[in-house]
Coordinates of C-alpha atoms in Angstrom, one line a residue:
M1 CA 0.0 0.0 0.0
T2 CA 1.5 3.3 -1.1
P3 CA 1.8 6.2 1.4
L4 CA -1.1 8.1 -0.3
Q5 CA -3.3 5.0 -0.1
R6 CA -2.4 4.7 3.6
I7 CA -3.3 8.4 4.2
R8 CA -6.7 7.9 2.5
E9 CA -7.5 4.8 4.4
D10 CA -6.3 5.8 7.8
P11 CA -4.8 9.3 8.2
G12 CA -4.7 8.8 12.0
E13 CA -2.3 5.8 11.6
V14 CA 0.0 7.9 9.5
R15 CA -0.1 10.7 12.0
A16 CA 0.7 8.2 14.8
T17 CA 3.6 6.8 12.7
L18 CA 5.1 10.3 12.2
E19 CA 4.9 11.0 16.0
A20 CA 6.4 7.6 16.9
R21 CA 9.3 8.1 14.5
G22 CA 9.8 11.8 15.6
F23 CA 9.4 13.0 12.0
D24 CA 7.7 16.0 10.6
A25 CA 5.8 15.8 7.3
P26 CA 3.2 18.0 5.7
L27 CA 0.3 15.5 6.3
D28 CA -2.5 18.1 6.6
R29 CA -1.3 19.7 3.3
I30 CA -1.3 16.3 1.6
I31 CA -4.8 15.5 2.8
E32 CA -6.0 18.9 1.5
L33 CA -4.3 18.5 -1.9
D34 CA -5.6 15.0 -2.3
R35 CA -9.2 16.2 -1.5
V36 CA -9.0 19.1 -4.1
S37 CA -7.4 16.7 -6.6
R38 CA -10.2 14.2 -6.3
E39 CA -12.8 16.9 -6.5
L40 CA -11.3 18.3 -9.7
K41 CA -11.1 14.9 -11.3
T42 CA -14.7 14.2 -10.5
K43 CA -15.7 17.6 -12.0
K44 CA -13.6 16.8 -15.1
E45 CA -15.3 13.4 -15.5
T46 CA -18.7 15.1 -15.2
L47 CA -17.8 17.6 -17.9
Q48 CA -16.4 14.9 -20.2
A49 CA -19.6 12.9 -19.8
E50 CA -21.6 16.0 -20.8
R51 CA -19.4 16.5 -23.8
N52 CA -19.7 12.8 -24.8
K53 CA -23.5 12.9 -24.5
A54 CA -23.7 16.0 -26.7
S55 CA -21.6 14.4 -29.4
R56 CA -24.1 11.6 -29.7
G57 CA -27.2 13.9 -30.1
G58 CA -27.0 14.6 -33.8
P59 CA -26.0 18.0 -35.3
P60 CA -25.5 20.4 -32.4
S61 CA -27.4 23.7 -32.1
E62 CA -25.6 27.0 -31.6
D63 CA -26.5 26.8 -27.9
V64 CA -24.9 23.4 -27.6
K65 CA -21.8 24.5 -29.5
R66 CA -21.4 27.5 -27.2
R67 CA -21.8 25.2 -24.2
M68 CA -19.3 22.7 -25.5
R69 CA -16.8 25.6 -25.9
E70 CA -17.4 26.5 -22.3
V71 CA -16.9 22.8 -21.3
G72 CA -13.7 22.6 -23.2
D73 CA -12.4 25.8 -21.5
Q74 CA -13.3 24.4 -18.1
I75 CA -11.6 21.1 -18.8
R76 CA -8.4 22.8 -19.8
T77 CA -8.5 25.0 -16.7
I78 CA -9.0 21.9 -14.6
D79 CA -6.1 20.2 -16.3
T80 CA -3.8 23.1 -15.5
E81 CA -4.9 23.2 -11.9
L82 CA -4.6 19.4 -11.6
A83 CA -1.1 19.4 -13.0
E84 CA 0.1 21.9 -10.4
I85 CA -1.8 20.2 -7.5
E86 CA -0.5 16.7 -8.3
T87 CA 3.1 17.9 -8.8
E88 CA 3.0 19.4 -5.3
L89 CA 1.1 16.4 -3.9
N90 CA 3.6 13.9 -5.3
E91 CA 6.5 16.0 -3.8
K92 CA 4.8 16.2 -0.4
V93 CA 4.0 12.4 -0.2
L94 CA 7.8 11.7 -0.5
W95 CA 8.1 12.9 3.1
I96 CA 5.9 10.2 4.5
P97 CA 8.0 7.4 6.1
N98 CA 7.4 3.7 6.1
V99 CA 4.9 1.9 8.3
I100 CA 6.2 0.4 11.6
D101 CA 6.1 -3.3 12.2
P102 CA 4.0 -4.0 15.3
R103 CA 6.9 -6.0 16.8
V104 CA 9.1 -2.8 17.0
P105 CA 9.7 -1.6 20.6
R106 CA 8.3 1.8 21.4
G107 CA 10.9 4.4 22.3
K108 CA 12.2 7.9 21.7
D109 CA 15.9 7.3 20.6
E110 CA 18.7 4.8 20.6
H111 CA 18.7 4.6 24.4
D112 CA 15.3 2.9 24.2
N113 CA 16.5 0.2 21.8
R114 CA 16.0 -3.4 23.0
V115 CA 19.2 -5.3 23.6
V116 CA 19.2 -8.7 21.9
R117 CA 22.8 -9.7 22.6
K118 CA 25.6 -8.2 24.5
D119 CA 29.0 -9.8 24.9
E120 CA 31.5 -9.1 27.7
P121 CA 34.2 -6.7 26.6
K122 CA 37.7 -8.0 26.3
K123 CA 40.0 -7.4 29.3
L124 CA 43.1 -5.5 28.2
D125 CA 46.3 -5.1 30.1
G126 CA 46.6 -1.6 31.4
T127 CA 44.7 1.4 30.3
P128 CA 43.6 1.1 26.6
R129 CA 44.9 3.8 24.3
P130 CA 42.4 5.4 21.8
H131 CA 42.7 4.4 18.2
W132 CA 44.1 7.8 17.0
E133 CA 47.1 7.4 19.4
I134 CA 47.7 3.8 18.3
G135 CA 47.4 4.7 14.6
E136 CA 49.6 7.7 14.8
A137 CA 52.3 6.0 16.9
L138 CA 52.5 3.1 14.5
G139 CA 52.4 5.5 11.5
I140 CA 49.4 3.8 9.9
L141 CA 46.9 6.6 10.5
D142 CA 47.6 10.2 9.5
I143 CA 44.8 12.6 10.5
P144 CA 46.7 15.9 10.1
R145 CA 47.6 15.2 6.5
G146 CA 44.1 14.0 5.7
T147 CA 42.9 17.4 7.0
K148 CA 45.5 19.2 5.0
L149 CA 44.4 17.4 1.8
S150 CA 40.6 17.6 2.2
G151 CA 39.6 19.4 5.4
S152 CA 38.3 18.3 8.8
R153 CA 36.9 14.8 9.3
F154 CA 39.2 13.3 6.6
Y155 CA 42.2 11.1 7.2
V156 CA 44.9 9.1 5.5
L157 CA 45.7 5.4 6.1
R158 CA 49.4 4.4 5.4
G159 CA 51.3 1.2 5.0
A160 CA 49.9 -1.7 6.8
G161 CA 47.0 0.4 7.9
A162 CA 45.9 0.8 4.3
A163 CA 46.6 -2.8 3.6
L164 CA 44.5 -3.9 6.6
Q165 CA 41.5 -1.9 5.5
R166 CA 41.8 -3.2 2.0
G167 CA 42.2 -6.8 3.3
L168 CA 39.1 -6.4 5.5
I169 CA 37.0 -5.3 2.5
A170 CA 38.1 -8.2 0.3
W171 CA 37.6 -10.7 3.1
M172 CA 34.1 -9.4 3.9
I173 CA 33.1 -9.5 0.3
D174 CA 34.4 -13.1 0.0
L175 CA 32.3 -14.0 3.1
K176 CA 29.2 -12.8 1.4
I177 CA 30.0 -14.5 -1.9
R178 CA 30.3 -17.8 0.0
A179 CA 26.9 -17.0 1.5
G180 CA 25.3 -16.8 -1.9
F181 CA 25.6 -13.1 -2.7
T182 CA 26.5 -11.7 -6.1
E183 CA 29.2 -9.0 -6.0
I184 CA 28.4 -5.7 -7.7
Y185 CA 30.9 -3.0 -8.3
P186 CA 28.7 0.1 -8.9
P187 CA 29.5 3.7 -9.7
S188 CA 30.2 5.9 -6.7
V189 CA 28.1 8.6 -8.2
T190 CA 24.4 8.4 -8.8
R191 CA 21.4 10.4 -10.0
R192 CA 18.5 12.1 -8.2
E193 CA 16.0 9.6 -9.6
T194 CA 18.0 6.7 -8.1
L195 CA 18.1 8.5 -4.6
L196 CA 14.4 9.2 -4.8
G197 CA 13.7 5.6 -5.5
S198 CA 15.7 4.4 -2.5
A199 CA 14.1 7.1 -0.4
H200 CA 17.4 8.8 0.4
L201 CA 15.7 11.9 -1.1
P202 CA 14.2 14.2 -0.1
H203 CA 14.5 13.3 3.6
F204 CA 18.3 13.0 3.7
D205 CA 19.0 15.9 1.3
D206 CA 21.1 17.9 3.8
N207 CA 23.5 15.0 4.3
L208 CA 24.3 14.3 0.6
Y209 CA 27.1 15.7 -1.5
R210 CA 26.1 16.6 -5.1
D211 CA 26.5 18.8 -8.2
G212 CA 22.9 19.8 -8.7
D213 CA 23.6 21.3 -12.1
D214 CA 24.7 18.0 -13.6
D215 CA 22.5 15.7 -11.4
V216 CA 25.6 14.0 -10.1
W217 CA 25.4 12.8 -6.5
L218 CA 28.1 11.1 -4.5
V219 CA 26.7 7.8 -3.0
P220 CA 26.0 7.9 0.8
T221 CA 26.2 4.1 0.6
A222 CA 25.9 1.4 -2.1
E223 CA 22.2 0.9 -1.1
P224 CA 20.6 3.2 -3.6
Q225 CA 22.7 1.6 -6.4
L226 CA 21.8 -1.9 -5.4
V227 CA 18.1 -1.0 -5.1
G228 CA 18.1 1.0 -8.4
L229 CA 19.7 -1.9 -10.3
H230 CA 16.1 -3.2 -10.9
R231 CA 14.2 0.1 -11.2
D232 CA 11.2 -0.2 -13.6
E233 CA 11.7 -4.0 -13.8
T234 CA 9.4 -6.9 -13.1
F235 CA 10.9 -10.2 -11.9
E236 CA 9.5 -13.3 -13.6
P237 CA 8.5 -16.4 -11.4
G238 CA 11.4 -18.0 -9.7
A239 CA 13.8 -15.1 -10.2
L240 CA 13.8 -14.1 -6.5
P241 CA 15.6 -13.6 -4.2
K242 CA 18.3 -11.3 -5.6
Q243 CA 21.3 -11.1 -3.1
Y244 CA 23.8 -8.4 -3.8
V245 CA 27.0 -7.3 -2.0
A246 CA 29.1 -4.2 -3.0
F247 CA 32.0 -2.2 -1.7
T248 CA 31.8 1.6 -2.3
P249 CA 33.2 4.7 -0.7
C250 CA 30.4 6.5 1.1
F251 CA 30.1 10.3 1.3
R252 CA 28.0 12.0 4.0
R253 CA 28.0 15.6 5.3
E254 CA 28.3 15.3 9.1
H255 CA 27.4 18.9 9.8
M256 CA 24.5 17.7 12.0
S257 CA 27.0 16.2 14.4
A258 CA 29.2 19.2 14.8
G259 CA 31.1 19.0 18.0
R260 CA 30.6 15.3 18.5
D261 CA 33.4 12.7 18.2
V262 CA 35.9 15.3 16.8
R263 CA 38.9 13.2 17.7
G264 CA 39.8 10.2 15.5
I265 CA 37.9 8.6 12.7
K266 CA 34.6 7.6 14.2
R267 CA 32.5 10.3 12.5
V268 CA 33.8 11.4 9.1
H269 CA 32.6 12.7 5.8
W270 CA 34.0 9.8 3.8
F271 CA 34.4 6.1 4.6
D272 CA 34.4 2.7 3.0
K273 CA 31.6 0.2 3.5
V274 CA 30.6 -3.3 2.3
E275 CA 26.8 -3.3 1.8
M276 CA 24.3 -6.1 1.3
V277 CA 20.9 -5.6 -0.4
V278 CA 18.2 -8.3 -0.9
H279 CA 15.2 -8.2 -3.2
C280 CA 12.7 -10.9 -2.1
V281 CA 9.0 -11.9 -2.0
P282 CA 7.2 -10.2 0.8
E283 CA 6.6 -13.2 3.0
D284 CA 10.4 -13.9 3.1
S285 CA 11.5 -10.5 4.4
P286 CA 11.3 -11.3 8.1
S287 CA 13.7 -14.2 7.7
W288 CA 16.0 -12.2 5.5
L289 CA 16.2 -9.5 8.2
D290 CA 17.4 -12.2 10.6
R291 CA 19.9 -13.5 8.1
L292 CA 21.4 -10.2 7.2
T293 CA 21.8 -9.3 10.9
A294 CA 23.5 -12.7 11.5
L295 CA 25.9 -12.1 8.5
A296 CA 26.9 -8.7 10.0
V297 CA 27.4 -10.4 13.4
E298 CA 29.5 -13.1 11.7
V299 CA 32.1 -10.6 10.7
L300 CA 32.7 -9.5 14.3
E301 CA 32.6 -13.1 15.6
L302 CA 35.3 -14.2 13.2
L303 CA 37.4 -11.2 14.1
E304 CA 36.9 -12.2 17.8
L305 CA 35.5 -8.8 18.7
P306 CA 32.8 -8.3 21.4
V307 CA 29.3 -8.0 19.8
R308 CA 26.2 -6.1 20.8
V309 CA 22.9 -6.5 18.8
T310 CA 20.0 -4.2 19.5
E311 CA 16.5 -3.9 17.9
R312 CA 15.9 -0.3 17.0
C313 CA 12.9 1.3 18.7
T314 CA 10.3 3.4 16.9
G315 CA 12.2 6.7 17.5
D316 CA 15.5 5.3 16.1
L317 CA 14.1 3.3 13.2
G318 CA 14.8 5.8 10.5
F319 CA 12.8 6.7 7.5
T320 CA 12.7 3.6 5.3
A321 CA 12.8 0.7 7.7
L322 CA 9.7 -0.9 9.0
R323 CA 11.9 -3.0 11.4
G324 CA 15.6 -3.1 12.0
F325 CA 18.6 -4.2 14.1
D326 CA 22.0 -2.5 14.9
V327 CA 25.2 -4.5 15.2
D328 CA 27.9 -2.9 17.4
A329 CA 31.6 -3.7 18.2
W330 CA 33.1 -2.7 21.5
G331 CA 35.6 0.2 21.6
P332 CA 37.7 -0.2 24.8
A333 CA 39.3 3.3 24.8
A334 CA 36.1 5.1 24.1
N335 CA 34.3 2.8 26.5
E336 CA 31.4 2.5 24.1
W337 CA 29.7 0.3 21.6
L338 CA 30.4 1.4 18.0
E339 CA 27.7 0.8 15.4
V340 CA 29.2 -1.0 12.4
S341 CA 26.0 -2.3 10.8
S342 CA 22.4 -1.4 10.6
A343 CA 20.1 -4.1 9.1
S344 CA 16.7 -2.9 7.9
D345 CA 13.6 -4.4 6.4
C346 CA 12.3 -1.7 4.2
G347 CA 9.2 -3.7 3.1
S348 CA 7.8 -2.5 -0.2
L349 CA 8.5 1.3 0.2
Q350 CA 11.6 1.4 -2.0
A351 CA 10.1 -1.0 -4.5
E352 CA 7.0 1.2 -4.8
R353 CA 9.1 4.3 -5.3
S354 CA 11.5 2.5 -7.8
N355 CA 8.7 0.5 -9.5
I356 CA 10.2 -2.9 -8.8
K357 CA 7.8 -5.8 -9.0
F358 CA 7.6 -9.6 -9.4
R359 CA 5.1 -12.2 -10.6
R360 CA 4.3 -15.4 -8.6
E361 CA 3.3 -17.2 -11.7
A362 CA 3.5 -16.6 -15.5
G363 CA 1.0 -14.0 -16.6
G364 CA 0.0 -13.4 -12.9
K365 CA -0.6 -10.1 -11.2
A366 CA 2.6 -8.0 -10.6
E367 CA 3.3 -7.2 -6.9
H368 CA 6.0 -5.1 -5.3
V369 CA 9.0 -6.9 -4.0
H370 CA 10.4 -6.3 -0.5
I371 CA 13.9 -4.9 -0.2
L372 CA 16.3 -5.2 2.7
N373 CA 19.8 -3.9 3.4
A374 CA 22.6 -4.2 5.9
S375 CA 26.2 -3.1 6.2
G376 CA 28.5 -6.1 6.0
V377 CA 30.2 -4.1 7.6
A378 CA 31.2 -0.5 7.7
L379 CA 34.7 0.9 8.1
P380 CA 36.3 2.9 9.8
R381 CA 34.6 1.9 13.0
L382 CA 35.6 -1.7 12.4
M383 CA 39.2 -0.4 12.2
I384 CA 38.7 1.5 15.5
A385 CA 37.5 -1.7 17.2
I386 CA 40.4 -3.7 15.8
M387 CA 43.0 -1.2 16.8
E388 CA 41.7 -0.7 20.3
N389 CA 41.0 -4.4 21.0
Y390 CA 44.2 -5.8 19.5
Q391 CA 46.7 -3.2 20.9
Q392 CA 49.6 -4.8 22.7
K393 CA 51.6 -3.6 25.7
D394 CA 54.8 -3.2 23.6
G395 CA 53.0 -0.7 21.3
S396 CA 52.4 -3.2 18.5
L397 CA 49.1 -4.0 16.9
Q398 CA 48.1 -7.7 16.4
I399 CA 46.3 -8.6 13.2
P400 CA 43.2 -10.7 13.7
K401 CA 43.8 -14.3 12.6
A402 CA 40.7 -14.3 10.3
V403 CA 42.1 -11.6 8.0
R404 CA 45.9 -12.4 8.1
A405 CA 45.8 -14.2 4.7
Y406 CA 44.4 -11.0 3.2
V407 CA 47.4 -8.9 4.4
G408 CA 50.1 -11.1 3.1
G409 CA 50.2 -13.3 6.2
R410 CA 51.2 -10.4 8.5
E411 CA 50.6 -11.2 12.1
K412 CA 51.2 -7.8 13.7
I413 CA 52.2 -4.2 13.0
A414 CA 55.3 -3.2 15.0
P415 CA 56.3 0.2 16.2
G416 CA 58.8 2.0 13.8
E417 CA 57.7 0.1 10.6
F418 CA 55.8 3.1 9.2
A419 CA 57.1 6.2 10.9
L420 CA 55.2 9.3 9.9

């Protein structure tokens, strides 16, 4: 059911959804525009019926001709008004978020999320050093030169630090391929139409980098590309599910978090991420949400990092998800859980906006697919967790066993190897 259908059927439910999510949307204006639109369409249909009746009554009199000219003028006026109203209506409806699954816990923000799993943090010898001290001391993280190159909230990885991140990306993609996913290497720029389809626009407009003149937008994640792969397509029977994994750089303006996490690389404008997206039949989306969450957890388990899984509450659910889970890794120095993955069941919302459908049987009615996504997982917070959990008393950094084959067999990064 589209947002406009939901509003027509139960505007109170939509209003309650907006309140539960903490979102503002022009619901009253949408209701008014829809009312006027339907009234104008009814009036136009009445006028068209009058004109059709007159055309079947033999040669028209002068009075009938005059009346038909009036009818034609009125229809043209209505068409002009309708075009303006429906343009505004379609733009306003884009601000209506997804429905909320009844299983989602009620709450205001992330503090009200329901804890599903919470491991015990690793016990480290001595006071843990923060990742920026570790990285700078080893010469594998250079924040000052990243700032010199590109401004605040950018950084440079060097030597084994760059190799470790590259190895982690390749390893995570291989994990997903073995789990049945197809690797996609999409462009890192996209179009407005693609972002509208994935529902990143208009709601996240302020967080996106773009050149509006050329309709070129830097991707905030691979999600819009993996959703948009099948825009305006209908899957034939047996073609689903489609399981995709992709690595892309991600670009996000972090102006809304000014003053938060200013040290280190936790909150930056650009980062790398491995993303999973699934297109499936509607009844399978709950099980796919569980599987995507488990695949994100698997990364941390294989790296032997402490894991926390939380179910997002209504106020932390976001715009597109009808239900979702966050997967966090423990950061000892920061003494906090670091979100590295967010798994979301977006239901049919993105499919409705992107016109992606499927048929259960040949020649059958086309239905909208369900689309889900999850990070598999995001860097650099994974790098933070590795650096802070694997730091050694002698100043070296141990490489997790699971990824050593992807960094040339290296077991650790020793002090002095990559002096800045």
